[in-house]
Amino acid sequence: MPTQPIHRHTRGVYIIAATPFTATGEVDDASTDRLVDFYLEHGVDGITILGIMGEANKLTEAEACAFASRVLRRVDGRVPVIVGVSGAGIDNLRRLAVFAMENGAAGVMVAPTPGPAVEDRIRHYFHQVCEALGPGVPVCLQDFPQVTGVPISAATILALTRECPEIVMLKHEDCPGLGKLSAVRAGSGTVETPRLSILCGNGGLYLPQELARGADGAMTGFAYPEMLVEVVARHAAGEIDRAEDIFDAYLPILRYEQQPGYGLAVRKAILHHRGVIADPRTRAPGPKLGPLDQAELLRLMARTDINVKELNHGS
Amino acid sequence: MPTQPIHRHTRGVYIIAATPFTATGEVDDASTDRLVDFYLEHGVDGITILGIMGEANKLTEAEACAFASRVLRRVDGRVPVIVGVSGAGIDNLRRLAVFAMENGAAGVMVAPTPGPAVEDRIRHYFHQVCEALGPGVPVCLQDFPQVTGVPISAATILALTRECPEIVMLKHEDCPGLGKLSAVRAGSGTVETPRLSILCGNGGLYLPQELARGADGAMTGFAYPEMLVEVVARHAAGEIDRAEDIFDAYLPILRYEQQPGYGLAVRKAILHHRGVIADPRTRAPGPKLGPLDQAELLRLMARTDINVKELNHGS
Amino acid sequence: MPTQPIHRHTRGVYIIAATPFTATGEVDDASTDRLVDFYLEHGVDGITILGIMGEANKLTEAEACAFASRVLRRVDGRVPVIVGVSGAGIDNLRRLAVFAMENGAAGVMVAPTPGPAVEDRIRHYFHQVCEALGPGVPVCLQDFPQVTGVPISAATILALTRECPEIVMLKHEDCPGLGKLSAVRAGSGTVETPRLSILCGNGGLYLPQELARGADGAMTGFAYPEMLVEVVARHAAGEIDRAEDIFDAYLPILRYEQQPGYGLAVRKAILHHRGVIADPRTRAPGPKLGPLDQAELLRLMARTDINVKELNHGS
Amino acid sequence: MPTQPIHRHTRGVYIIAATPFTATGEVDDASTDRLVDFYLEHGVDGITILGIMGEANKLTEAEACAFASRVLRRVDGRVPVIVGVSGAGIDNLRRLAVFAMENGAAGVMVAPTPGPAVEDRIRHYFHQVCEALGPGVPVCLQDFPQVTGVPISAATILALTRECPEIVMLKHEDCPGLGKLSAVRAGSGTVETPRLSILCGNGGLYLPQELARGADGAMTGFAYPEMLVEVVARHAAGEIDRAEDIFDAYLPILRYEQQPGYGLAVRKAILHHRGVIADPRTRAPGPKLGPLDQAELLRLMARTDINVKELNHGS
């Protein structure tokens, strides 16, 4: 069952889903179903799959399609699902996007391809992508220069917002990026430039500040989605301080998860310890936790539980 | 018909093959066959497919397998074929390598994955790869930091040569890299470290110097393979000056081809103008030549023809 | 008055000092004195000047020497002072180091020069540096690949520890870097490899974990040095949980400070708001805070004050 | 004696000068004078000092000023001299620029500072620089992303040309960069955008093509300036083929010089072998030639001499 496509006013928490693997390295269907249920039970407004966190570049096209199908069937239209389709070639990107949309996705996410960071190249690339996808496929532009190596200025994001009607959403995860977020927020939804939904990544590391600056929500894979959901909700309800108190209770483990290139292993370990996925492994070559890391993580998880109890007790 | 696997004393010219596409963007089988014939007619000692120049990252796994099959069938054991299997995930890498070897490949080529350039990470990666591939698959280590972003020291290459018996060949294309080439040549084939076959890339830009420093040949995609073949042959025959004269005659167009990220379009254009491939296109997003570039290239091709005629007349 | 040189067992908090400027852009001597007093009053065990945070690359050699002199005179031997001497040329580096040591510095800090990240180059560089400095100048090796672009493996750090007796300290700020810290800790102080003092940077973002893994303290510029001092002291006293509670109270503002390339402006703004430096400006081109950033920061400072009060009330 | 400032129609060969050092590492005044004479005798139209090739980042401010003074006095107004003033801080940049202009320089050269490659940052930086320098200082914008890490699009170069009247010249050395050169040529000298003088770097590797696309000349440090001068002159005289024949005769050694990060040592070695500078050393850490490299270079120099003789004999 398809849902409404993502659009320029989409709000809330779009959780970035991990891709669970079995002990023999196959995509784990049962864990996938449990993961979807877990996210939905914790109140997310949408799910984004096959992003960087989803290890999309280590899946074959067949695996990616099968995973997308399974998630979309399990979600069954309850929330919108965005499918990451970034890749080296536009033909592959288009084929996966078409598959996703035909199976009920609400939109696709695209990051710029590697290469010189000249902005006319980036702009040209998104024009090519949008032309290849055609008018029916809403696009979330992923701005994650720490991983892509390709920074994009606010001016270029706004130019693309004007030029490509398919681009309706920004996954904002430049860092430092608060000034850019304010610039995109101020520059879109004007007479010249259509509004852009802005959901924030980077594990949520600056979420209270981002919401205060006009972000529409979060799109990230923090392994305690309940925090993201509650912070966004409280903030929307005007309970700014309370939202930030909740955020702060989770911040020690959030900042621990937010270790570039390594955090994915932490996230999967937490999801595993919380009983959601059967095996925390990432596909090789990928990060993994040793015994010392495990003990460190379990200590942080225990401290998080205490923080959250105190928070609820105190409220 | 399978050939002898590549080994520690492999010599000569292994041409890097382009992947030809039709005007509608499919892999072009007829041009593939003609390209194989062209390379063989010009006397290459081996062919390497699905490298960076082969746009391997824009092919699906199915397309890569089909292309490898077709090339291997067309070559039919006349020369060894090396198959590039680099990719983000070792599972995918292994599956393609197994397919290639089962279909008659002589070895595989592997570049390090992106990530921090600490050499223990790189070393660990090649250990993982060699373990996944198992003992029967000879590996050519591709050292191309300008594209991979991952430099490797001579010391690490030599350590891997000792530690991983599957690594029998180095595709040398660091730049500047002449000192490194000498260091690897001197440090391999010793009591401690097995010999390593060294074939040189970078379009052949320093081929005479590389041969003088002990390289075993070239592995690059220069669109005039006859030059590579003759230079390597003359050098092996001790005709050092004549080899370099031949090289110099082609150098103006060689250095024009050797424009990073753009040269592939030049190579395909030359192969097209020489009647080998039907269409010079690269898959999007990829470089292409405008009218001014075309005119510039044709002028250089004409000057090359004159140089070659003078060379043969003068000899 | 000179102090004991830094050595292989140096422990505690070495604060990284900002370089204050006047409204007209000159080095501000009065603020420099106040800053030194502020750090000493808050109990730091040492001070590091002319690091990246000290905008050393925007000072002339004369300014750098004058600033080092002033700090050293003000400190007057009460704690050791380390002087950052990194730069493009070894001659300049040596001259500044000699000046610093003659004026009472306890050691110098050196980061690798930009260039290909091959570790033999890095190793060779530190050999050159140590030879140029001679035996009397203890060196702190700064490992900060996010800024230098040059990652260094634990194995290379340990090799340098064996080969260069002058290298007695590691400023650890790779990220993710916890595993590397454990590797260096385990690999130094052994039969083969001398002990290495390890002080941690990155704003202190993982300080509790780093101390648990055997770090000897912190070397970073967090604008609330009292937190660093107390966390390190409590941890040393075995009050692990209490140390982490204190850390967590400051974490929201710490993670806000820790925005790459921008955090310096935040730190200077906090030091300005705390009455330490007269003007928060950085030298152009450098980051600065707009009105929205200022409001955001003041809110975080106020929340930090509340956290700290609750912490002390609750204890 | 000052010369006419550089301007929007400046043409010809501006040689990039090396900075010669004595065997003990000091700037070598006598070799500096000989180098100036050598360049002038070979007919260059201008000289650019203190660029990347001039090892400017390894000189102190005092050394840079002394070197600039000496060169300017020796040139004595016979040709314009451009002084590289790039650096981390705008204060230092301005001070050196003021000194240079007061001592008779014809303009300054500025490259973007390192940092995220977003073009509004780059644009803002050049606005800051031009404002700091004031209206009397003509600026050559150096576009050399292979070294600076900061690519700039043709659109940004043209925007800066419109916005900053001080920017009158582009040192073009992006690679691949022929398309960009054509775009800047076509887009400047229009109704909206003032003309920009374009001089090309990269060792001259694509000089014939660049001249054909409308470049005004070369600005590079090739150690045979007579080639650059003659190629530019013949091309201007309409002898396109002859110009390219001359170029091709030097191409083998030119491409050998053009090894990133290493070529400086080659250039200095050639200048030394040609009797111009007393010592070929670069300041540490810097490249140097071993015995094998020396032999390789001498062979290429000898072959170049033969090529040039044949060229003149044949003409």
Short mmCIF file of C-alpha atoms in Angstrom, two decimals, chain B:
data_model
loop_
_atom_site.label_atom_id
_atom_site.label_comp_id
_atom_site.label_asym_id
_atom_site.label_seq_id
_atom_site.Cartn_x
_atom_site.Cartn_y
_atom_site.Cartn_z
CA MET B 1 39.73 -21.89 -22.78
CA PRO B 2 41.59 -20.86 -19.66
CA THR B 3 45.17 -19.62 -19.80
CA GLN B 4 48.05 -19.86 -17.42
CA PRO B 5 47.34 -17.72 -14.35
CA ILE B 6 49.28 -14.49 -13.93
CA HIS B 7 52.38 -15.00 -11.84
CA ARG B 8 55.39 -13.30 -10.31
CA HIS B 9 57.29 -13.14 -13.62
CA THR B 10 54.48 -12.02 -15.89
CA ARG B 11 55.80 -9.54 -18.46
CA GLY B 12 54.61 -7.45 -21.36
CA VAL B 13 51.64 -5.25 -22.16
CA TYR B 14 48.33 -5.88 -20.45
CA ILE B 15 45.95 -3.47 -22.09
CA ILE B 16 43.18 -2.02 -19.93
CA ALA B 17 40.00 -2.47 -21.91
CA ALA B 18 37.23 0.06 -22.19
CA THR B 19 33.63 -1.11 -21.86
CA PRO B 20 31.78 -0.02 -25.02
CA PHE B 21 28.15 1.08 -24.84
CA THR B 22 25.50 1.43 -27.52
CA ALA B 23 23.73 4.69 -28.27
CA THR B 24 20.98 3.60 -25.87
CA GLY B 25 23.41 2.91 -23.08
CA GLU B 26 23.59 -0.91 -23.11
CA VAL B 27 26.87 -2.79 -23.16
CA ASP B 28 27.72 -3.16 -26.84
CA ASP B 29 28.58 -6.78 -27.60
CA ALA B 30 29.67 -6.29 -31.17
CA SER B 31 32.03 -3.47 -30.22
CA THR B 32 33.32 -5.59 -27.36
CA ASP B 33 34.30 -8.30 -29.81
CA ARG B 34 35.93 -5.82 -32.15
CA LEU B 35 37.81 -4.27 -29.25
CA VAL B 36 39.19 -7.64 -28.20
CA ASP B 37 40.24 -8.35 -31.77
CA PHE B 38 41.85 -4.93 -32.06
CA TYR B 39 43.89 -5.44 -28.93
CA LEU B 40 45.00 -8.92 -29.98
CA GLU B 41 45.88 -7.79 -33.49
CA HIS B 42 48.11 -5.13 -32.01
CA GLY B 43 50.03 -7.72 -30.07
CA VAL B 44 49.10 -7.21 -26.46
CA ASP B 45 50.26 -9.89 -24.02
CA GLY B 46 47.14 -9.75 -21.89
CA ILE B 47 43.91 -7.84 -21.30
CA THR B 48 42.56 -6.34 -18.10
CA ILE B 49 38.84 -5.68 -17.97
CA LEU B 50 36.43 -4.03 -15.55
CA GLY B 51 38.98 -1.58 -14.18
CA ILE B 52 38.34 2.07 -13.47
CA MET B 53 38.65 2.76 -17.18
CA GLY B 54 36.09 0.00 -17.78
CA GLU B 55 33.47 2.00 -15.84
CA ALA B 56 33.03 -1.09 -13.68
CA ASN B 57 31.28 0.87 -10.95
CA LYS B 58 28.48 1.79 -13.35
CA LEU B 59 27.72 -1.79 -14.36
CA THR B 60 25.34 -4.05 -12.49
CA GLU B 61 26.73 -7.34 -11.29
CA ALA B 62 24.85 -9.06 -14.10
CA GLU B 63 26.32 -6.73 -16.71
CA ALA B 64 29.83 -7.18 -15.31
CA CYS B 65 29.52 -10.96 -15.48
CA ALA B 66 28.09 -10.89 -18.98
CA PHE B 67 30.86 -8.58 -20.18
CA ALA B 68 33.56 -10.72 -18.58
CA SER B 69 32.09 -13.84 -20.16
CA ARG B 70 31.98 -12.30 -23.58
CA VAL B 71 35.55 -11.05 -23.45
CA LEU B 72 36.81 -14.38 -22.13
CA ARG B 73 35.00 -16.29 -24.85
CA ARG B 74 36.30 -13.97 -27.56
CA VAL B 75 39.86 -14.13 -26.28
CA ASP B 76 39.51 -17.89 -26.07
CA GLY B 77 42.72 -18.44 -24.19
CA ARG B 78 44.98 -16.63 -26.62
CA VAL B 79 46.20 -14.26 -23.86
CA PRO B 80 45.56 -14.07 -20.12
CA VAL B 81 42.65 -11.90 -18.97
CA ILE B 82 42.67 -10.13 -15.60
CA VAL B 83 39.31 -9.08 -14.19
CA GLY B 84 38.96 -6.00 -11.95
CA VAL B 85 36.81 -6.93 -8.97
CA SER B 86 37.27 -3.91 -6.68
CA GLY B 87 34.20 -2.80 -4.82
CA ALA B 88 32.81 -1.70 -1.51
CA GLY B 89 32.01 -5.15 -0.13
CA ILE B 90 34.16 -8.25 0.00
CA ASP B 91 31.19 -10.57 -0.58
CA ASN B 92 30.50 -8.94 -3.94
CA LEU B 93 34.19 -8.90 -4.76
CA ARG B 94 34.55 -12.61 -4.04
CA ARG B 95 31.49 -13.58 -6.03
CA LEU B 96 32.68 -11.72 -9.11
CA ALA B 97 36.19 -13.16 -8.71
CA VAL B 98 34.86 -16.71 -8.48
CA PHE B 99 32.74 -16.14 -11.56
CA ALA B 100 35.69 -14.74 -13.47
CA MET B 101 38.06 -17.56 -12.54
CA GLU B 102 35.46 -20.20 -13.38
CA ASN B 103 35.12 -18.59 -16.78
CA GLY B 104 38.80 -18.66 -17.55
CA ALA B 105 40.30 -15.50 -16.07
CA ALA B 106 44.01 -15.54 -15.28
CA GLY B 107 43.69 -13.45 -12.12
CA VAL B 108 41.88 -10.55 -10.53
CA MET B 109 42.79 -6.94 -9.79
CA VAL B 110 41.96 -5.33 -6.45
CA ALA B 111 42.41 -1.74 -5.24
CA PRO B 112 42.11 -0.74 -1.57
CA THR B 113 38.69 0.46 -0.38
CA PRO B 114 38.25 4.12 0.51
CA GLY B 115 38.86 5.10 4.13
CA PRO B 116 41.61 6.46 6.31
CA ALA B 117 44.97 5.84 4.67
CA VAL B 118 46.52 4.14 7.68
CA GLU B 119 48.49 1.27 6.33
CA ASP B 120 47.42 -1.32 8.87
CA ARG B 121 43.86 -0.80 7.63
CA ILE B 122 45.01 -1.36 4.05
CA ARG B 123 47.05 -4.37 5.01
CA HIS B 124 44.16 -5.85 6.95
CA TYR B 125 41.91 -5.28 3.96
CA PHE B 126 44.13 -7.24 1.57
CA HIS B 127 44.43 -10.02 4.11
CA GLN B 128 40.63 -10.18 4.27
CA VAL B 129 40.40 -10.17 0.48
CA CYS B 130 42.98 -12.90 -0.01
CA GLU B 131 41.38 -15.03 2.67
CA ALA B 132 37.97 -14.61 1.06
CA LEU B 133 39.32 -15.49 -2.39
CA GLY B 134 41.26 -18.49 -1.25
CA PRO B 135 44.54 -19.86 -2.58
CA GLY B 136 43.64 -20.39 -6.25
CA VAL B 137 43.09 -16.77 -7.27
CA PRO B 138 46.18 -14.72 -8.22
CA VAL B 139 45.80 -11.07 -7.29
CA CYS B 140 47.13 -7.93 -8.95
CA LEU B 141 47.27 -5.15 -6.34
CA GLN B 142 46.25 -1.86 -7.92
CA ASP B 143 48.10 1.10 -6.40
CA PHE B 144 46.37 4.17 -7.79
CA PRO B 145 46.12 6.74 -4.98
CA GLN B 146 45.11 9.60 -7.27
CA VAL B 147 41.76 7.83 -7.72
CA THR B 148 41.40 5.66 -4.62
CA GLY B 149 42.58 8.38 -2.25
CA VAL B 150 44.60 5.71 -0.46
CA PRO B 151 48.39 5.89 -0.84
CA ILE B 152 50.38 2.76 -0.03
CA SER B 153 54.08 2.81 0.81
CA ALA B 154 56.63 0.53 -0.81
CA ALA B 155 57.13 -1.03 2.63
CA THR B 156 53.46 -2.00 2.84
CA ILE B 157 53.45 -3.40 -0.68
CA LEU B 158 56.47 -5.52 0.18
CA ALA B 159 54.93 -6.64 3.48
CA LEU B 160 51.80 -7.75 1.63
CA THR B 161 53.96 -9.55 -0.91
CA ARG B 162 55.48 -11.56 1.92
CA GLU B 163 52.25 -12.14 3.79
CA CYS B 164 49.80 -12.92 0.99
CA PRO B 165 51.14 -15.46 -1.50
CA GLU B 166 48.19 -14.71 -3.78
CA ILE B 167 49.50 -11.21 -4.48
CA VAL B 168 51.78 -11.79 -7.46
CA MET B 169 51.53 -8.54 -9.38
CA LEU B 170 51.54 -4.80 -8.77
CA LYS B 171 49.70 -2.39 -11.02
CA HIS B 172 51.88 0.60 -10.33
CA GLU B 173 50.27 3.95 -10.90
CA ASP B 174 51.18 6.18 -8.03
CA CYS B 175 52.48 9.55 -9.22
CA PRO B 176 55.14 10.61 -8.57
CA GLY B 177 56.03 6.97 -8.39
CA LEU B 178 59.40 6.33 -9.97
CA GLY B 179 61.22 6.15 -6.64
CA LYS B 180 58.57 3.81 -5.28
CA LEU B 181 58.88 1.59 -8.32
CA SER B 182 62.62 1.29 -7.74
CA ALA B 183 62.04 0.54 -4.06
CA VAL B 184 59.54 -2.24 -4.81
CA ARG B 185 61.77 -3.66 -7.53
CA ALA B 186 64.79 -3.71 -5.22
CA GLY B 187 62.84 -5.05 -2.27
CA SER B 188 61.10 -7.94 -4.00
CA GLY B 189 62.75 -11.03 -5.38
CA THR B 190 65.02 -11.12 -2.34
CA VAL B 191 65.62 -13.76 0.29
CA GLU B 192 62.83 -12.40 2.45
CA THR B 193 60.34 -11.21 -0.13
CA PRO B 194 59.08 -13.05 -3.21
CA ARG B 195 59.33 -11.42 -6.60
CA LEU B 196 56.45 -9.24 -7.71
CA SER B 197 55.55 -8.64 -11.32
CA ILE B 198 55.26 -4.87 -11.84
CA LEU B 199 53.16 -3.49 -14.67
CA CYS B 200 52.78 0.27 -14.96
CA GLY B 201 49.69 2.40 -15.48
CA ASN B 202 49.08 6.14 -15.65
CA GLY B 203 48.51 5.91 -19.37
CA GLY B 204 52.16 5.02 -19.81
CA LEU B 205 53.26 8.59 -19.12
CA TYR B 206 56.64 7.49 -17.73
CA LEU B 207 56.99 4.15 -19.47
CA PRO B 208 60.62 4.48 -20.68
CA GLN B 209 61.78 5.47 -17.21
CA GLU B 210 59.71 2.71 -15.63
CA LEU B 211 61.16 0.04 -17.88
CA ALA B 212 64.66 1.30 -17.14
CA ARG B 213 63.89 0.96 -13.45
CA GLY B 214 62.89 -2.65 -13.82
CA ALA B 215 59.18 -2.67 -14.55
CA ASP B 216 58.00 -5.82 -16.31
CA GLY B 217 55.76 -3.95 -18.69
CA ALA B 218 52.67 -1.78 -18.93
CA MET B 219 49.09 -2.16 -17.84
CA THR B 220 47.20 0.82 -19.12
CA GLY B 221 44.54 1.77 -21.61
CA PHE B 222 46.37 4.01 -24.08
CA ALA B 223 44.35 3.93 -27.26
CA TYR B 224 47.38 3.16 -29.43
CA PRO B 225 48.36 -0.21 -27.95
CA GLU B 226 50.87 -0.72 -30.76
CA MET B 227 53.08 1.90 -29.13
CA LEU B 228 53.06 0.15 -25.76
CA VAL B 229 53.81 -3.18 -27.39
CA GLU B 230 56.67 -1.86 -29.47
CA VAL B 231 58.25 0.20 -26.71
CA VAL B 232 58.23 -2.75 -24.33
CA ALA B 233 59.59 -5.07 -27.03
CA ARG B 234 62.38 -2.74 -28.14
CA HIS B 235 63.35 -2.04 -24.57
CA ALA B 236 63.51 -5.75 -23.82
CA ALA B 237 65.72 -6.12 -26.90
CA GLY B 238 68.11 -3.53 -25.53
CA GLU B 239 67.18 -0.85 -28.07
CA ILE B 240 66.68 1.73 -25.37
CA ASP B 241 66.96 4.84 -27.49
CA ARG B 242 64.78 3.50 -30.25
CA ALA B 243 62.15 2.53 -27.66
CA GLU B 244 62.16 6.05 -26.32
CA ASP B 245 61.99 7.58 -29.81
CA ILE B 246 58.86 5.56 -30.49
CA PHE B 247 57.42 6.60 -27.15
CA ASP B 248 58.13 10.27 -27.83
CA ALA B 249 56.32 10.14 -31.15
CA TYR B 250 53.11 9.28 -29.33
CA LEU B 251 53.72 11.40 -26.25
CA PRO B 252 51.75 14.47 -27.36
CA ILE B 253 48.53 12.49 -27.66
CA LEU B 254 49.39 10.28 -24.70
CA ARG B 255 49.71 13.31 -22.42
CA TYR B 256 46.43 14.61 -23.83
CA GLU B 257 44.69 11.34 -22.97
CA GLN B 258 46.14 11.48 -19.49
CA GLN B 259 43.73 14.07 -18.08
CA PRO B 260 42.36 12.69 -14.82
CA GLY B 261 38.63 11.97 -14.88
CA TYR B 262 38.36 13.16 -18.46
CA GLY B 263 40.83 10.96 -20.29
CA LEU B 264 38.40 8.07 -20.54
CA ALA B 265 36.26 10.12 -22.92
CA VAL B 266 39.36 10.85 -25.00
CA ARG B 267 40.33 7.20 -25.14
CA LYS B 268 36.89 6.09 -26.19
CA ALA B 269 36.81 8.85 -28.82
CA ILE B 270 40.12 7.66 -30.27
CA LEU B 271 38.94 4.05 -30.27
CA HIS B 272 35.82 5.23 -32.04
CA HIS B 273 37.74 7.26 -34.60
CA ARG B 274 39.99 4.26 -35.21
CA GLY B 275 36.89 2.25 -36.08
CA VAL B 276 37.00 -0.06 -33.08
CA ILE B 277 33.94 0.85 -31.02
CA ALA B 278 30.68 2.01 -32.51
CA ASP B 279 29.89 4.72 -29.99
CA PRO B 280 32.34 6.67 -27.79
CA ARG B 281 29.87 7.41 -25.00
CA THR B 282 30.57 6.88 -21.31
CA ARG B 283 27.77 6.15 -18.88
CA ALA B 284 26.31 9.16 -17.05
CA PRO B 285 27.58 10.90 -15.10
CA GLY B 286 30.69 10.79 -17.22
CA PRO B 287 32.89 13.01 -19.34
CA LYS B 288 32.15 13.74 -22.96
CA LEU B 289 33.77 15.73 -25.74
CA GLY B 290 32.26 18.87 -27.23
CA PRO B 291 32.94 20.08 -30.79
CA LEU B 292 36.02 22.06 -29.73
CA ASP B 293 37.43 19.02 -27.91
CA GLN B 294 36.76 16.86 -30.97
CA ALA B 295 38.62 19.21 -33.25
CA GLU B 296 41.53 19.39 -30.81
CA LEU B 297 41.67 15.62 -30.61
CA LEU B 298 41.52 15.08 -34.37
CA ARG B 299 44.36 17.54 -34.82
CA LEU B 300 46.45 15.60 -32.30
CA MET B 301 45.56 12.29 -33.97
CA ALA B 302 46.66 13.70 -37.35
CA ARG B 303 49.93 14.95 -35.86
CA THR B 304 50.49 11.55 -34.28
CA ASP B 305 50.06 9.87 -37.66
CA ILE B 306 52.68 12.19 -39.12
CA ASN B 307 55.07 11.53 -36.24
CA VAL B 308 54.70 7.80 -36.68
CA LYS B 309 55.28 8.02 -40.41
CA GLU B 310 58.43 10.07 -39.89
CA LEU B 311 59.57 7.62 -37.29
CA ASN B 312 59.24 4.68 -39.64
CA HIS B 313 60.68 6.59 -42.55
CA GLY B 314 63.66 7.67 -40.49
CA SER B 315 64.39 4.24 -39.08
#
